[in-house]
């Protein structure tokens, strides 16, 4: 009998293989008293374990292939940094000396203290850091208690083709498993924004998270089917189901490889309308993937990642070097740099160097342009760096989360001040640099007409536009089901923005997830969107849809979708749009 378990599909793809269950049991840690004469020996044992953990992580890091996504290295680096932090390498030493307790116990007490602090903070980004603490502490505990290196850390190829079933996975685990050729993974915990999930997506490993008690239902070596798109995991599939999924797997592979032919083709509809496909980037290293995907530039460079995992914000020269690398790497293609969108789920160092406090509704609080303007020195440093980088290639500058005219004018004013400073210092920059605003708050979409008079372009951020329009916290699993790009309110706001752009003759692009979902491509084309920016992996799929579309043959009632009474009606109309003009 086929048994089906449902989780959250977080990384697309179908996998069929045997289960390999990982039991990451925390070592059983007990306290015992260390005699006074042996205290320093115990301290040495602890420090030695820290050093061994460091060597293990460095070894993992050295085995990361050069073409692996940059995220992987930074995750390992985060764990290495934690090993160098006094909260992990000094405080337990003090505890050993003061309490005269064993190293494992001191580490456990410190772990509990750190986790308690994280637990009190209702912030998803910090929750991810809490998991990191646990991963690092478990590694040290394993060394202290002489436990074997976890089975999946032995690169002997035993896991090849297996589907990993685990309570949770660390990013380091995921890297190693990818080397061993695992087919997929399914975990009990984790969410769409966890480090491991992000990694799975960039590594192309099908993955499902949030399958409650999955380790209790599955037997080791049992054949499984995983669909990373629908979040369905099947056990004991009958022949018919197996054949069905084998067919789907083949079709998925053929689909991915068939897309490569679009790489060298220009992006235009069958009736000749040229469309721009741009990529979203998070780190300077992303340029390689972006160029390989055939993007025509970067439509959104999320600079806030430069500010993360460090104790102080990057200085002007460091930022200049990062932006210059990106723009030079893009060989004269345009790069839209967004000023730091920190705050809400994207805090830095727990907000310490920005004096941020934990607030009840962080998404409605001091984030993005609001934070930029409240930290004028930090903002100016970034504006100067972006301006200076514009001397090396085509850069545009974009302000996130604009909600009032005053914010926009203040930001532009600061940009002008920075230009004057650079003039006085005889430093070069592009005097005609384009300035744009993100439209991601309903207020700014409604008033797009007014903002259009003061900017060179708009970029629609649907992730936040949907969050704020429908009052759905985009990272809250409980209300995720309400997250709907087809809601008439969302579509109407997009429409208003596109129309305002047309009337004022300024470019309007879209850089939220909606732009990278081929399901919405035709609808967006019909609404008049000409510039799409997305995760590089999505580019060829969207390009395929564009290149196969005859705009003239889209149903004449396409825009009726903005009046759809409910999701059923909207979905039916979308199906009609997507089924037409092939
Ligand atoms: C958006 O909100 O759609 C967007 C692109 O910005 P971010 O996802 O970084 O908030
Ligand atoms: Mg946004």
Coordinates of C-alpha atoms and ligand atoms in Angstrom, one line a residue:
X1 CA 0.0 0.0 0.0
X2 CA 1.3 3.4 -0.9
X3 CA 1.6 5.7 2.1
X4 CA 1.9 9.4 1.6
X5 CA 3.5 12.0 4.0
X6 CA 3.2 15.7 3.4
X7 CA 5.7 18.3 4.3
X8 CA 6.8 21.6 2.7
X9 CA 8.5 21.2 -0.6
X10 CA 11.5 23.6 -0.5
X11 CA 13.7 22.5 -3.3
X12 CA 12.2 21.3 -6.6
X13 CA 12.9 17.9 -8.3
X14 CA 11.9 14.3 -8.0
X15 CA 14.1 11.6 -6.3
X16 CA 13.6 7.9 -6.1
X17 CA 15.9 6.0 -3.8
X18 CA 16.4 4.1 -0.6
X19 CA 16.1 5.7 2.8
X20 CA 19.1 6.4 5.0
X21 CA 18.0 7.5 8.5
X22 CA 20.2 9.7 10.4
X23 CA 19.9 9.8 14.2
X24 CA 21.7 12.9 15.4
X25 CA 21.2 12.1 19.0
X26 CA 22.7 14.7 21.3
X27 CA 25.5 13.1 23.3
X28 CA 24.4 12.2 26.8
X29 CA 26.1 14.8 28.9
X30 CA 26.5 14.5 32.7
X31 CA 28.2 16.6 35.2
X32 CA 31.1 15.3 37.3
X33 CA 33.6 17.0 39.6
X34 CA 37.2 17.5 38.5
X35 CA 39.8 17.4 41.3
X36 CA 41.7 20.7 41.7
X37 CA 45.0 19.3 40.4
X38 CA 43.3 18.2 37.1
X39 CA 41.5 21.4 36.3
X40 CA 44.1 22.7 33.9
X41 CA 44.2 19.3 32.2
X42 CA 40.4 19.5 31.7
X43 CA 40.7 23.0 30.3
X44 CA 43.3 21.7 27.8
X45 CA 41.0 18.8 26.9
X46 CA 38.3 21.4 26.1
X47 CA 40.6 23.6 24.1
X48 CA 41.9 20.6 22.2
X49 CA 38.3 19.6 21.3
X50 CA 37.7 23.2 20.0
X51 CA 40.8 22.9 17.8
X52 CA 39.8 19.5 16.5
X53 CA 36.3 20.9 15.6
X54 CA 38.1 23.7 13.8
X55 CA 40.2 21.3 11.9
X56 CA 37.2 19.2 10.9
X57 CA 35.4 22.2 9.6
X58 CA 38.4 23.4 7.7
X59 CA 38.7 20.0 6.1
X60 CA 35.1 20.2 5.0
X61 CA 35.7 23.7 3.7
X62 CA 38.7 22.5 1.7
X63 CA 36.7 19.9 0.0
X64 CA 34.1 22.3 -1.3
X65 CA 34.4 22.2 -5.1
X66 CA 35.4 25.6 -6.6
X67 CA 32.1 25.8 -8.5
X68 CA 29.9 25.2 -5.4
X69 CA 27.6 28.1 -4.5
X70 CA 29.2 30.8 -2.4
X71 CA 26.6 30.2 0.4
X72 CA 28.2 26.9 1.3
X73 CA 31.6 28.4 2.2
X74 CA 30.0 31.2 4.2
X75 CA 27.9 28.7 6.2
X76 CA 31.1 26.8 7.2
X77 CA 32.8 30.1 7.9
X78 CA 30.0 31.1 10.2
X79 CA 30.6 27.9 12.2
X80 CA 34.4 28.5 12.2
X81 CA 33.8 32.1 13.4
X82 CA 31.6 30.8 16.3
X83 CA 34.5 28.5 17.4
X84 CA 36.6 31.6 17.7
X85 CA 34.0 33.5 19.7
X86 CA 34.7 33.9 23.4
X87 CA 31.1 32.8 24.2
X88 CA 32.2 29.3 23.1
X89 CA 35.9 29.2 23.7
X90 CA 36.4 31.3 26.8
X91 CA 33.2 31.2 29.0
X92 CA 33.2 27.4 29.2
X93 CA 36.9 27.5 30.3
X94 CA 35.9 30.0 33.1
X95 CA 33.1 27.6 34.1
X96 CA 35.4 24.6 34.3
X97 CA 37.7 26.6 36.6
X98 CA 35.0 28.1 38.8
X99 CA 32.6 25.1 39.1
X100 CA 35.4 22.5 38.8
X101 CA 33.2 20.7 36.4
X102 CA 33.9 18.6 33.3
X103 CA 34.3 20.2 29.9
X104 CA 31.2 18.6 28.4
X105 CA 29.0 20.0 31.3
X106 CA 30.5 23.5 31.0
X107 CA 29.8 23.5 27.3
X108 CA 26.3 22.2 27.9
X109 CA 25.6 25.0 30.4
X110 CA 26.9 27.6 28.1
X111 CA 24.9 26.1 25.2
X112 CA 21.7 26.3 27.3
X113 CA 22.4 29.9 28.3
X114 CA 22.9 30.9 24.6
X115 CA 19.8 29.1 23.4
X116 CA 17.7 30.7 26.1
X117 CA 18.7 34.1 24.9
X118 CA 17.8 33.2 21.3
X119 CA 14.5 31.6 22.4
X120 CA 13.5 34.9 24.0
X121 CA 13.9 36.6 20.6
X122 CA 11.0 36.3 18.3
X123 CA 13.1 36.7 15.2
X124 CA 13.5 34.1 12.5
X125 CA 17.0 35.2 11.5
X126 CA 18.1 34.8 15.1
X127 CA 16.4 31.4 15.3
X128 CA 18.7 30.3 12.4
X129 CA 21.7 31.4 14.5
X130 CA 20.3 29.3 17.4
X131 CA 20.5 26.2 15.2
X132 CA 24.0 27.1 14.3
X133 CA 24.9 27.2 18.0
X134 CA 23.5 23.7 18.4
X135 CA 25.3 22.4 15.3
X136 CA 28.7 23.7 16.6
X137 CA 28.1 22.5 20.2
X138 CA 27.1 19.0 19.0
X139 CA 30.3 18.8 17.0
X140 CA 32.5 19.7 20.0
X141 CA 30.5 17.4 22.3
X142 CA 31.0 14.5 19.8
X143 CA 34.8 15.1 20.0
X144 CA 34.8 15.4 23.8
X145 CA 32.8 12.2 24.2
X146 CA 34.9 10.3 21.7
X147 CA 32.0 9.6 19.5
X148 CA 32.6 8.5 15.9
X149 CA 32.6 11.1 13.3
X150 CA 29.0 11.0 12.1
X151 CA 28.5 8.3 9.4
X152 CA 27.6 10.8 6.7
X153 CA 30.9 12.6 7.3
X154 CA 32.8 9.6 6.0
X155 CA 33.2 10.2 2.3
X156 CA 33.0 6.6 1.2
X157 CA 30.1 6.9 -1.3
X158 CA 27.8 4.7 0.9
X159 CA 25.1 7.3 0.7
X160 CA 25.1 7.6 -3.1
X161 CA 21.6 7.7 -4.4
X162 CA 20.1 7.5 -0.9
X163 CA 17.3 9.7 0.4
X164 CA 18.4 11.1 3.8
X165 CA 15.8 11.2 6.5
X166 CA 16.8 13.3 9.5
X167 CA 15.4 15.4 12.3
X168 CA 17.4 18.3 10.9
X169 CA 20.5 18.8 8.9
X170 CA 23.4 21.3 9.3
X171 CA 24.7 23.1 6.3
X172 CA 28.0 21.3 6.8
X173 CA 26.1 17.9 6.6
X174 CA 24.4 19.0 3.4
X175 CA 27.7 19.9 1.8
X176 CA 29.2 16.5 2.6
X177 CA 26.2 14.7 1.5
X178 CA 26.1 16.5 -1.7
X179 CA 29.7 15.2 -2.3
X180 CA 28.4 11.7 -1.6
X181 CA 25.8 12.0 -4.3
X182 CA 22.6 11.9 -2.1
X183 CA 19.4 11.9 -4.1
X184 CA 17.3 14.1 -1.8
X185 CA 16.6 14.8 1.9
X186 CA 13.5 15.0 4.1
X187 CA 13.6 16.5 7.6
X188 CA 11.3 16.9 10.5
X189 CA 12.2 20.5 11.1
X190 CA 13.3 23.4 9.1
X191 CA 11.6 26.1 7.1
X192 CA 11.8 27.7 3.8
X193 CA 14.3 30.3 5.1
X194 CA 16.7 28.0 6.9
X195 CA 20.4 27.8 5.9
X196 CA 20.1 24.2 4.9
X197 CA 17.1 24.8 2.7
X198 CA 18.8 27.7 0.9
X199 CA 21.7 25.4 0.3
X200 CA 19.6 22.6 -1.1
X201 CA 18.0 24.9 -3.6
X202 CA 21.4 26.3 -4.8
X203 CA 22.8 22.7 -4.9
X204 CA 19.8 21.4 -6.8
X205 CA 19.0 18.7 -4.2
X206 CA 15.2 17.9 -4.0
X207 CA 14.2 18.6 -0.4
X208 CA 11.1 18.5 1.9
X209 CA 11.1 19.9 5.4
X210 CA 8.6 19.9 8.2
X211 CA 7.5 16.2 7.9
X212 CA 6.5 15.5 11.4
X213 CA 8.0 12.4 13.0
X214 CA 9.2 11.1 9.6
X215 CA 11.9 9.0 11.3
X216 CA 9.3 7.0 13.1
X217 CA 7.5 6.0 9.9
X218 CA 10.4 5.2 7.7
X219 CA 12.6 2.1 7.8
X220 CA 16.3 2.2 6.9
X221 CA 16.8 1.2 3.3
X222 CA 13.1 1.4 2.5
X223 CA 12.4 2.6 -1.1
X224 CA 11.0 6.1 -1.1
X225 CA 9.8 8.7 -3.6
X226 CA 10.3 12.4 -2.9
X227 CA 8.7 15.3 -4.8
X228 CA 10.5 18.5 -3.7
X229 CA 7.9 20.6 -5.4
X230 CA 4.7 19.3 -3.9
X231 CA 6.3 18.3 -0.6
X232 CA 5.0 14.8 -0.9
X233 CA 7.0 11.8 0.2
X234 CA 5.8 8.3 -0.7
X235 CA 6.5 5.0 1.0
X236 CA 5.7 1.5 -0.3
X237 CA 4.6 2.9 -3.7
X238 CA 2.9 0.4 -5.9
X239 CA 4.1 -0.3 -9.4
X240 CA 1.7 2.1 -11.0
X241 CA 2.8 5.0 -8.8
X242 CA 6.5 4.1 -9.3
X243 CA 6.0 4.2 -13.1
X244 CA 4.2 7.5 -12.8
X245 CA 7.1 9.1 -10.8
X246 CA 9.7 7.6 -13.1
X247 CA 8.0 9.2 -16.0
X248 CA 7.9 12.5 -14.1
X249 CA 11.5 12.2 -13.2
X250 CA 12.5 11.6 -16.8
X251 CA 10.3 14.5 -17.9
X252 CA 11.9 16.8 -15.3
X253 CA 15.4 15.9 -16.4
X254 CA 14.6 16.4 -20.0
X255 CA 12.9 19.7 -19.3
X256 CA 16.1 21.0 -17.5
X257 CA 18.4 19.9 -20.2
X258 CA 16.2 21.2 -23.0
X259 CA 16.4 24.7 -21.5
X260 CA 20.1 25.1 -22.3
X261 CA 19.2 25.8 -25.9
X262 CA 17.6 29.1 -24.8
X263 CA 20.9 30.3 -23.4
X264 CA 22.2 31.8 -26.6
X265 CA 18.8 33.0 -27.9
X266 CA 17.6 36.6 -27.5
X267 CA 14.7 37.1 -25.2
X268 CA 11.7 38.1 -27.2
X269 CA 8.1 36.9 -27.7
X270 CA 7.2 35.1 -31.0
X271 CA 5.7 38.4 -32.2
X272 CA 9.0 40.2 -31.7
X273 CA 8.6 42.0 -28.3
X274 CA 12.0 42.3 -26.7
X275 CA 12.1 41.5 -23.0
X276 CA 14.9 42.0 -20.5
X277 CA 15.8 39.1 -18.2
X278 CA 17.9 40.1 -15.2
X279 CA 19.2 38.2 -12.2
X280 CA 19.0 38.8 -8.5
X281 CA 22.3 38.6 -6.6
X282 CA 23.2 38.3 -3.0
X283 CA 27.0 38.1 -3.0
X284 CA 29.8 39.3 -5.3
X285 CA 30.6 35.6 -6.1
X286 CA 27.1 35.1 -7.6
X287 CA 28.3 36.9 -10.8
X288 CA 29.7 33.6 -12.2
X289 CA 26.3 31.8 -11.9
X290 CA 24.5 34.8 -13.3
X291 CA 26.7 35.1 -16.4
X292 CA 26.4 31.3 -17.0
X293 CA 22.6 31.6 -16.9
X294 CA 22.6 34.2 -19.7
X295 CA 21.2 37.1 -17.7
X296 CA 21.3 40.5 -19.3
X297 CA 22.4 42.2 -16.1
X298 CA 21.6 42.3 -12.4
X299 CA 18.2 43.7 -11.5
X300 CA 18.6 43.4 -7.8
X301 CA 21.8 43.2 -5.9
X302 CA 20.8 42.7 -2.2
X303 CA 23.7 44.4 -0.5
X304 CA 22.5 43.7 3.0
X305 CA 24.4 40.3 2.9
X306 CA 27.6 42.3 3.0
X307 CA 26.7 43.5 6.4
X308 CA 25.9 40.1 7.9
X309 CA 28.0 37.7 10.1
X310 CA 30.3 40.5 11.3
X311 CA 30.7 42.9 14.2
X312 CA 30.8 46.2 12.3
X313 CA 29.4 47.4 9.0
X314 CA 31.8 47.3 5.9
X315 CA 33.8 50.4 5.3
X316 CA 33.6 52.4 2.0
X317 CA 36.8 50.8 0.5
X318 CA 35.5 47.3 1.2
X319 CA 32.1 48.0 -0.3
X320 CA 33.7 49.8 -3.3
X321 CA 35.8 46.6 -4.0
X322 CA 32.7 44.4 -3.7
X323 CA 30.6 46.5 -6.0
X324 CA 33.5 47.0 -8.4
X325 CA 34.0 43.3 -8.6
X326 CA 30.4 42.7 -9.4
X327 CA 30.1 45.4 -12.1
X328 CA 33.4 44.5 -13.8
X329 CA 32.4 40.8 -13.6
X330 CA 29.2 41.6 -15.5
X331 CA 31.2 43.0 -18.5
X332 CA 29.3 46.3 -18.9
X333 CA 25.9 44.8 -18.4
X334 CA 23.8 47.0 -16.0
X335 CA 23.9 46.3 -12.2
X336 CA 21.1 47.6 -10.0
X337 CA 22.5 48.0 -6.5
X338 CA 19.9 48.3 -3.7
X339 CA 20.9 50.2 -0.6
X340 CA 20.9 48.0 2.5
X341 CA 17.5 46.4 3.3
X342 CA 18.3 45.4 6.8
X343 CA 15.9 45.0 9.6
X344 CA 12.9 42.6 10.0
X345 CA 14.2 39.1 9.2
X346 CA 17.5 40.5 8.0
X347 CA 19.2 41.6 11.2
X348 CA 22.9 42.0 11.6
X349 CA 24.8 40.6 14.5
X350 CA 21.6 40.5 16.5
X351 CA 21.2 44.2 15.7
X352 CA 24.0 45.1 18.1
X353 CA 26.0 47.4 15.9
X354 CA 22.8 49.2 14.8
X355 CA 21.5 49.4 18.4
X356 CA 18.4 47.6 17.2
X357 CA 16.0 46.3 19.8
X358 CA 13.6 43.4 19.4
X359 CA 10.2 44.7 18.4
X360 CA 6.8 43.0 18.1
X361 CA 6.2 43.7 14.4
X362 CA 9.7 43.9 12.8
X363 CA 8.4 43.9 9.3
X364 CA 6.5 47.1 10.0
X365 CA 9.4 48.6 11.9
X366 CA 12.7 50.2 11.3
X367 CA 13.9 48.4 8.1
X368 CA 15.2 49.2 4.6
X369 CA 15.1 52.9 3.7
X370 CA 13.8 53.8 7.2
X371 CA 16.9 52.2 8.7
X372 CA 19.2 53.8 6.0
X373 CA 17.9 57.2 6.8
X374 CA 18.2 56.6 10.6
X375 CA 21.8 55.7 10.2
X376 CA 23.1 58.6 8.0
X377 CA 26.8 57.8 8.4
X378 CA 26.4 54.2 7.4
X379 CA 24.0 55.2 4.6
X380 CA 26.5 57.8 3.2
X381 CA 29.3 55.3 3.3
X382 CA 27.3 53.0 1.1
X383 CA 26.1 55.7 -1.2
X384 CA 29.7 56.9 -1.7
X385 CA 30.9 53.4 -2.4
X386 CA 28.1 52.7 -4.9
X387 CA 28.8 56.1 -6.6
X388 CA 32.5 55.4 -6.8
X389 CA 31.9 51.9 -8.2
X390 CA 29.8 53.5 -11.0
X391 CA 33.1 54.7 -12.5
X392 CA 33.8 51.1 -13.4
X393 CA 30.6 50.1 -15.2
X394 CA 26.9 50.6 -15.6
X395 CA 25.4 50.9 -12.1
X396 CA 21.9 52.0 -11.1
X397 CA 21.0 52.7 -7.5
X398 CA 17.7 51.6 -5.9
X399 CA 16.1 52.5 -2.6
X400 CA 14.1 49.8 -0.8
X401 CA 10.7 50.1 0.8
X402 CA 9.9 53.7 -0.1
X403 CA 6.6 54.6 1.4
X404 CA 6.6 58.4 1.5
X405 CA 7.8 61.1 -0.9
X406 CA 9.8 62.6 2.0
X407 CA 11.8 59.4 2.3
X408 CA 12.5 59.4 -1.4
X409 CA 13.5 63.0 -1.5
X410 CA 15.7 62.7 1.6
X411 CA 17.5 59.7 0.1
X412 CA 18.0 61.5 -3.2
X413 CA 19.3 64.5 -1.3
X414 CA 21.8 62.5 0.6
X415 CA 22.9 61.0 -2.8
X416 CA 23.5 64.5 -4.1
X417 CA 25.5 65.5 -1.0
X418 CA 27.7 62.4 -1.6
X419 CA 28.2 63.4 -5.2
X420 CA 29.3 66.9 -4.1
X421 CA 31.8 65.4 -1.6
X422 CA 33.2 63.2 -4.3
X423 CA 33.5 66.2 -6.7
X424 CA 35.4 68.0 -4.0
X425 CA 37.7 65.1 -3.5
X426 CA 38.2 64.7 -7.3
X427 CA 36.9 61.1 -7.1
X428 CA 35.2 59.7 -10.2
X429 CA 31.6 58.5 -10.6
X430 CA 28.9 58.3 -13.2
X431 CA 27.3 61.8 -13.1
X432 CA 24.2 60.3 -14.8
X433 CA 23.7 57.4 -12.5
X434 CA 20.0 56.3 -12.6
X435 CA 18.1 56.3 -9.4
X436 CA 15.1 54.1 -8.7
X437 CA 12.6 53.1 -6.1
X438 CA 11.3 49.7 -5.1
X439 CA 7.6 49.5 -5.1
X440 CA 6.8 47.0 -2.4
X441 CA 4.4 48.9 -0.1
X442 CA 0.8 49.3 -1.2
X443 CA 1.0 53.0 -0.4
X444 CA 3.8 53.5 -2.9
X445 CA 2.0 51.4 -5.6
X446 CA -1.2 53.5 -5.2
X447 CA 0.9 56.7 -5.5
X448 CA 3.3 55.4 -8.1
X449 CA 2.2 58.3 -10.4
X450 CA 3.6 60.8 -7.8
X451 CA 6.9 58.9 -7.2
X452 CA 7.4 58.3 -11.0
X453 CA 8.1 62.0 -11.4
X454 CA 11.2 61.7 -9.2
X455 CA 12.9 58.5 -10.3
X456 CA 14.4 56.9 -13.4
X457 CA 12.9 53.5 -12.8
X458 CA 10.7 51.4 -10.5
X459 CA 11.2 47.8 -9.4
X460 CA 8.3 46.0 -8.0
X461 CA 9.1 43.8 -5.0
X462 CA 6.3 41.4 -4.9
X463 CA 7.5 39.5 -1.9
X464 CA 6.9 42.5 0.3
X465 CA 4.1 43.9 -1.7
X466 CA 2.1 40.8 -1.1
X467 CA 3.1 40.6 2.5
X468 CA 1.9 44.2 3.2
X469 CA -1.1 44.2 0.9
X470 CA -2.6 41.0 2.4
X471 CA -1.2 41.4 5.9
X472 CA 0.6 38.1 5.8
X473 CA 4.0 37.8 7.5
X474 CA 6.0 36.3 4.6
X475 CA 8.0 34.0 7.0
X476 CA 5.2 32.8 9.2
X477 CA 4.3 29.2 8.3
X478 CA 0.8 29.5 9.8
X479 CA -0.4 32.2 7.4
X480 CA 1.6 31.1 4.3
X481 CA -1.4 29.6 2.7
X482 CA -2.8 33.1 2.3
X483 CA 0.2 34.3 0.3
X484 CA -1.3 34.8 -3.2
X485 CA 0.2 36.7 -6.1
X486 CA -3.1 36.5 -7.9
X487 CA -5.1 38.3 -5.3
X488 CA -6.9 41.0 -7.2
X489 CA -5.5 43.7 -4.8
X490 CA -2.0 42.6 -5.6
X491 CA -2.6 42.5 -9.4
X492 CA -4.3 45.9 -9.3
X493 CA -1.3 47.4 -7.5
X494 CA 1.1 45.9 -10.0
X495 CA -1.1 47.2 -12.8
X496 CA -1.2 50.8 -11.3
X497 CA 2.6 50.7 -11.1
X498 CA 3.1 49.6 -14.6
X499 CA 0.7 52.2 -16.0
X500 CA 2.4 55.0 -14.0
X501 CA 5.7 53.9 -15.4
X502 CA 4.3 53.9 -18.9
X503 CA 2.8 57.4 -18.5
X504 CA 6.0 58.8 -17.2
X505 CA 8.2 56.9 -19.6
X506 CA 10.3 55.2 -17.0
X507 CA 11.3 51.5 -16.9
X508 CA 9.4 49.2 -14.5
X509 CA 11.0 45.9 -13.5
X510 CA 9.9 43.2 -11.1
X511 CA 12.4 41.6 -8.8
X512 CA 10.2 39.6 -6.3
X513 CA 9.7 35.9 -6.6
X514 CA 6.7 36.3 -8.8
X515 CA 8.9 37.4 -11.6
X516 CA 10.8 34.1 -11.5
X517 CA 7.8 31.9 -11.5
X518 CA 7.0 30.8 -15.1
X519 CA 3.4 30.3 -14.1
X520 CA 3.0 34.1 -14.0
X521 CA 5.2 35.0 -16.9
X522 CA 2.4 35.3 -19.5
X523 CA 0.1 37.2 -17.2
X524 CA 2.9 39.7 -16.4
X525 CA 3.7 40.1 -20.1
X526 CA 0.0 40.7 -20.8
X527 CA 0.0 43.4 -18.1
X528 CA 2.9 45.1 -19.8
X529 CA 6.0 44.0 -17.8
X530 CA 9.1 44.1 -19.9
X531 CA 11.9 43.7 -17.3
X532 CA 12.0 40.7 -15.1
X533 CA 14.7 40.0 -12.4
X534 CA 15.0 36.6 -10.7
X535 CA 17.1 33.9 -9.1
X536 CA 19.6 32.8 -11.8
X537 CA 18.2 29.2 -11.8
X538 CA 14.8 30.5 -13.0
X539 CA 16.0 32.5 -16.0
X540 CA 15.9 29.8 -18.7
X541 CA 12.5 28.6 -17.7
X542 CA 11.0 32.1 -17.8
X543 CA 12.9 32.7 -21.1
X544 CA 11.3 29.6 -22.6
X545 CA 7.8 30.9 -21.8
X546 CA 8.5 34.3 -23.2
X547 CA 10.1 33.0 -26.4
X548 CA 7.1 30.7 -27.0
X549 CA 4.4 33.4 -26.4
X550 CA 2.5 35.3 -29.0
X551 CA 1.4 38.4 -27.2
X552 CA -1.3 39.0 -29.8
X553 CA -2.9 35.6 -29.2
X554 CA -3.3 35.9 -25.4
X555 CA -7.0 35.8 -24.5
X556 CA -8.6 39.2 -24.8
X557 CA -10.0 38.9 -21.3
X558 CA -6.6 38.3 -19.7
X559 CA -6.8 41.3 -17.5
X560 CA -10.2 40.2 -16.2
X561 CA -8.1 38.2 -13.7
X562 CA -7.9 41.5 -11.7
X563 CA -11.6 41.1 -11.1
X564 CA -11.6 37.4 -10.1
X565 CA -13.9 36.9 -7.2
X566 CA -11.7 34.2 -5.6
X567 CA -8.7 32.0 -6.1
X568 CA -10.6 29.4 -8.0
X569 CA -11.7 31.9 -10.6
X570 CA -8.2 33.4 -10.8
X571 CA -6.6 30.0 -11.2
X572 CA -9.0 29.1 -14.0
X573 CA -8.2 32.3 -15.8
X574 CA -4.5 31.8 -15.4
X575 CA -4.8 28.3 -16.8
X576 CA -6.5 29.8 -19.8
X577 CA -3.8 32.4 -20.3
X578 CA -1.0 29.7 -19.9
X579 CA -2.8 27.3 -22.2
X580 CA -3.1 29.8 -25.0
X581 CA -0.8 30.9 -27.8
X582 CA 1.6 27.8 -27.8
Ligands
LIG1 C1 10.7 41.9 -2.6 O1 10.3 42.3 -1.5 O2 10.0 41.4 -3.5 C2 12.1 41.9 -2.8 C3 12.6 41.6 -4.0 O3 13.0 42.3 -1.8 P1 13.3 41.3 -0.6 O4 12.8 39.9 -1.0 O5 14.8 41.3 -0.5 O6 12.6 41.9 0.5
LIG2 MG1 11.4 43.5 -0.3

